Short mmCIF file of C-alpha atoms in Angstrom, two decimals:
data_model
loop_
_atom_site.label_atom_id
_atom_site.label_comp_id
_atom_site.label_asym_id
_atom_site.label_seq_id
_atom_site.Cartn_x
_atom_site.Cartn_y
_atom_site.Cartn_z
CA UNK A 1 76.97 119.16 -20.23
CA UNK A 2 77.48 115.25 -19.58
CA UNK A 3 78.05 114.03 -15.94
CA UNK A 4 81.58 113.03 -17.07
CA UNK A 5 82.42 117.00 -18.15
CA UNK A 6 80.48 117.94 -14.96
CA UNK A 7 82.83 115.48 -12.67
CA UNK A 8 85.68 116.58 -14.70
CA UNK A 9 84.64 120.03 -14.07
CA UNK A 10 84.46 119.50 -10.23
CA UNK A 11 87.57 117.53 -9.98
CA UNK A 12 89.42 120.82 -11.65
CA UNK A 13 87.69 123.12 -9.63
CA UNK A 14 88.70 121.45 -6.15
CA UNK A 15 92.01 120.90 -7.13
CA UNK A 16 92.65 124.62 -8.26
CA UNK A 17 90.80 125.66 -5.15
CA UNK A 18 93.41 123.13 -3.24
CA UNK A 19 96.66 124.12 -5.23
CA UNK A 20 99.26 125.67 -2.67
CA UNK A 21 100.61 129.33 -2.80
CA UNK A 22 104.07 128.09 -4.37
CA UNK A 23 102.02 127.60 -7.92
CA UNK A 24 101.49 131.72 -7.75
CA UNK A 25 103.12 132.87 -10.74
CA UNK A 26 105.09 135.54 -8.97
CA UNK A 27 108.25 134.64 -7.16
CA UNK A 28 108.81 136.16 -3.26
CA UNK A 29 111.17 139.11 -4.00
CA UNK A 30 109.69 139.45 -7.66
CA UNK A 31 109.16 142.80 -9.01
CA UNK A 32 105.42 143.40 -8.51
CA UNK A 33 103.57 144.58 -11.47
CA UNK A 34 102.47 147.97 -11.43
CA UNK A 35 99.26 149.29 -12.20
CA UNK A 36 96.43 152.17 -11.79
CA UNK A 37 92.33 151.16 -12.08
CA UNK A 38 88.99 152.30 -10.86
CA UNK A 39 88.35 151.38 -7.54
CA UNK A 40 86.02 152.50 -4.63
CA UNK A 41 86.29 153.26 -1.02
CA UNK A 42 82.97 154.14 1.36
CA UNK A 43 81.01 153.98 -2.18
CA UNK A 44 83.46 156.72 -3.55
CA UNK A 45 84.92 156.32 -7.06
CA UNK A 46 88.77 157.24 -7.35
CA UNK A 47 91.82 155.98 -9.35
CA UNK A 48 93.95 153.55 -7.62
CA UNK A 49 97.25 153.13 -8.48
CA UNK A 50 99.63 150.92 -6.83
CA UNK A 51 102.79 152.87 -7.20
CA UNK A 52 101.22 155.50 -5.09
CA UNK A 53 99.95 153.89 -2.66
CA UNK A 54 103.78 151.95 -2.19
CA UNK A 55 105.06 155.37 -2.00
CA UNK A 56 103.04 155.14 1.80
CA UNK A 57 103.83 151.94 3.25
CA UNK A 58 103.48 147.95 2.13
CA UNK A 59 100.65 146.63 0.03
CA UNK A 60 98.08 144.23 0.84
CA UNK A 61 96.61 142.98 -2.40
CA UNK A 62 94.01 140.55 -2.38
CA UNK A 63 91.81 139.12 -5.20
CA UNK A 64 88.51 137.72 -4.75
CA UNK A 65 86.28 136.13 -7.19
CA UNK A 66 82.97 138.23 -7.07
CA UNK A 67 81.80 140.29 -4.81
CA UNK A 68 78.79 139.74 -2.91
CA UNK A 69 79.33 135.86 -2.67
CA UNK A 70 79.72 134.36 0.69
CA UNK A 71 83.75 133.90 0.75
CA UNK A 72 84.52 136.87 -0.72
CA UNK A 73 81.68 138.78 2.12
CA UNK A 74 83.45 137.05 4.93
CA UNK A 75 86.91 137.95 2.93
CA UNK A 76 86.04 141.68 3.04
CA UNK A 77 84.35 141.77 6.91
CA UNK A 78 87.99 139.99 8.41
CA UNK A 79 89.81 142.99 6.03
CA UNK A 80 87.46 145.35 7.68
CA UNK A 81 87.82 144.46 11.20
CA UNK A 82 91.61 144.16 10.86
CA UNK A 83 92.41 147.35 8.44
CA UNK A 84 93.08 149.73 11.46
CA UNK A 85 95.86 147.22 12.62
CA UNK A 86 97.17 147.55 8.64
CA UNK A 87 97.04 150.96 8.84
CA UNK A 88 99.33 150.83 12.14
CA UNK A 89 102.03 149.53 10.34
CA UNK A 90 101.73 151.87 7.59
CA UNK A 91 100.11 148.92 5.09
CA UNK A 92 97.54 150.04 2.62
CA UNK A 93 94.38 147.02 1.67
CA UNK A 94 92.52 146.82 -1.72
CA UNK A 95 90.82 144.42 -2.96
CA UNK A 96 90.56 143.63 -5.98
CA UNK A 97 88.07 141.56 -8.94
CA UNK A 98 86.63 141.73 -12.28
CA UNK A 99 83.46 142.88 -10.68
CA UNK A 100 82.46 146.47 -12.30
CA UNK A 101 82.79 149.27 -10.39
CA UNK A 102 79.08 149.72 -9.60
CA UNK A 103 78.92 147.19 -8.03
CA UNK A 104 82.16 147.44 -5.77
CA UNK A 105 81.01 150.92 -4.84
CA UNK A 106 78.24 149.20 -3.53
CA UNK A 107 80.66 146.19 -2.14
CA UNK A 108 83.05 148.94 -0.36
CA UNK A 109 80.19 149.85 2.14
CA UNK A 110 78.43 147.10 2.49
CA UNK A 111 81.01 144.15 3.14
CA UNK A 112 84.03 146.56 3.22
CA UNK A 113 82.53 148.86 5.73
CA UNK A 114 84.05 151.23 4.13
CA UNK A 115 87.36 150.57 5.72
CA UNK A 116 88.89 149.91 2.38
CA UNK A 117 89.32 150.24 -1.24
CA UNK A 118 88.04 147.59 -3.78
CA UNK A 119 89.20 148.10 -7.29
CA UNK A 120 87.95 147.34 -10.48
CA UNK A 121 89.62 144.80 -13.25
CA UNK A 122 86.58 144.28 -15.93
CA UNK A 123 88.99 143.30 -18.19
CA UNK A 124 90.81 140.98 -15.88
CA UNK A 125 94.58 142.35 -17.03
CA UNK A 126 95.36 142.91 -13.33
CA UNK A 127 94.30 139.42 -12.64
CA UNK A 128 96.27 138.17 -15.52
CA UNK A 129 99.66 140.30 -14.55
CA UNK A 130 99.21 138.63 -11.12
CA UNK A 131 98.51 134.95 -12.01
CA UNK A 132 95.15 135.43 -9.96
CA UNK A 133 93.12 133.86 -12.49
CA UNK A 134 90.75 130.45 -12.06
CA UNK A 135 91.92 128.43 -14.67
CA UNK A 136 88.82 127.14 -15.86
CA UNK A 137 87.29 131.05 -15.85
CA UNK A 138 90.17 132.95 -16.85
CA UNK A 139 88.37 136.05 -16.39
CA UNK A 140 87.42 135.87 -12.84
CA UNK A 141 90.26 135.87 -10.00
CA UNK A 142 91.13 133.13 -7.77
CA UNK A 143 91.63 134.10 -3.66
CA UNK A 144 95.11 135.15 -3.46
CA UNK A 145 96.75 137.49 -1.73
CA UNK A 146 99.87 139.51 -2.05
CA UNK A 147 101.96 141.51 0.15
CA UNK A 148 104.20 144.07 -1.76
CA UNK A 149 107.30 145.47 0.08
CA UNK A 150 107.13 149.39 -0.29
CA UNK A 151 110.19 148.57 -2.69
CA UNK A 152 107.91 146.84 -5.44
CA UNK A 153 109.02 143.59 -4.40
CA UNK A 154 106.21 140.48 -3.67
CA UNK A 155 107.46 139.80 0.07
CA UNK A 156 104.15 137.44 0.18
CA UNK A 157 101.68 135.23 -1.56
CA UNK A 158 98.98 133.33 0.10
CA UNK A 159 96.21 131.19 -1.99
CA UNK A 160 93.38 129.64 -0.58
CA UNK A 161 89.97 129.82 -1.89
CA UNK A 162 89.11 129.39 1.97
CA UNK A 163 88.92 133.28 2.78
CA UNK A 164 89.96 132.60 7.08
CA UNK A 165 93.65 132.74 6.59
CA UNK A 166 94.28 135.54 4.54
CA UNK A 167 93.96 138.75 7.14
CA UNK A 168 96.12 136.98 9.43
CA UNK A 169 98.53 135.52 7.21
CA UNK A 170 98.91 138.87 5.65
CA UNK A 171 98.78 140.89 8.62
CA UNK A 172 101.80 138.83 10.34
CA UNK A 173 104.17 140.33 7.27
CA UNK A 174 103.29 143.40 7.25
CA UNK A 175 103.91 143.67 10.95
CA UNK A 176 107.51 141.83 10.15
CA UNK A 177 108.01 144.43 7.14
CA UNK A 178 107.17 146.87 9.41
CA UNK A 179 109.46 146.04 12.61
CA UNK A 180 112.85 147.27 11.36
CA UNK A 181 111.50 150.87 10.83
CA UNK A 182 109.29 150.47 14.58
CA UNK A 183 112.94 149.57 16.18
CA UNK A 184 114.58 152.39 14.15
CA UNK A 185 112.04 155.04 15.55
CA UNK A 186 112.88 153.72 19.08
CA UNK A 187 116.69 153.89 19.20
CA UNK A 188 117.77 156.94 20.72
CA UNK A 189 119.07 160.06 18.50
CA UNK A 190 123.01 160.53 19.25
#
């Protein structure tokens, strides 16, 4: 590789990592794709599969790029700490990379703490459904995150490759999403 296609690689790679959510390919209120994959929670295989886990409450779906790097550890500790408060509002977390699932068994107790599930996309057609994919490594995903409405819908997106934002970014809509159905349950019967 020449220094120029080294600077010209760097140059690319800070200004994907800078991009703004609005370049996400999927439009707030877009139908979000569906799909089912490995995945792991507390080191435990299962099948995830997002229409299911909409039929319980929101979605929080975040892509990382691999697991056991030093974003995507810190990524999956704030997730950790802040899944019960998901779970308060009904809101379901998974991660999600083109890491295989080995590994991410591994990855859901050691950085996930086993709070939540990390799935599997080896063949990165998640990644691609979702726009989530570094340009320059179209395999691997970017750091975005998604919020999906428990109707399908994308009521979120949030890209930064810094992983700080994304709990409470994500957290905030879910508590929004859920806050018609908490006033609801409050009213009095008649």
């Amino acid at each position: 590789m020449t220094r120029h296609t080294f600077l010209s690689f760097a140059v690319a790679a800070t200004l994907a990592a800078a991009a703004p959510a609005a370049l996400a390919a999927l439009d707030l209120g877009a139908k979000a794709p569906d799909f089912s994959t490995d995945a792991a929670l507390a080191g435990k295989p299962f099948k995830f599969a997002l229409a299911e886990a909409l039929a319980r409450g929101p979605v929080v779906l975040f892509f990382f790029p691999k697991a056991f790097t030093s974003g995507c550890t810190v990524e999956a500790h704030q997730f950790a700490e802040a899944t019960p408060r998901f779970q308060q509002f009904g809101a379901t977390v998974v991660g999600i990379s083109n890491d295989d699932l080995p590994t991410l068994q591994r990855f859901s107790v050691e950085a996930c703490r086993d709070k939540f599930a990390v799935a599997s996309d080896a063949d990165a057609r998640v990644i691609r459904a979702y726009d989530a994919k570094i340009a320059f490594l179209p395999g691997t995903a970017k750091r975005v995150s998604y919020v999906i409405g428990r109707d399908g819908r994308v009521a979120y997106v949030y890209e930064s490759m810094d992983p700080d934002e994304h709990v409470a970014n994500t957290l905030k809509v879910v508590e929004r999403l859920a806050a018609p159905r908490a006033s609801t349950a409050a009213a009095p019967q008649r």
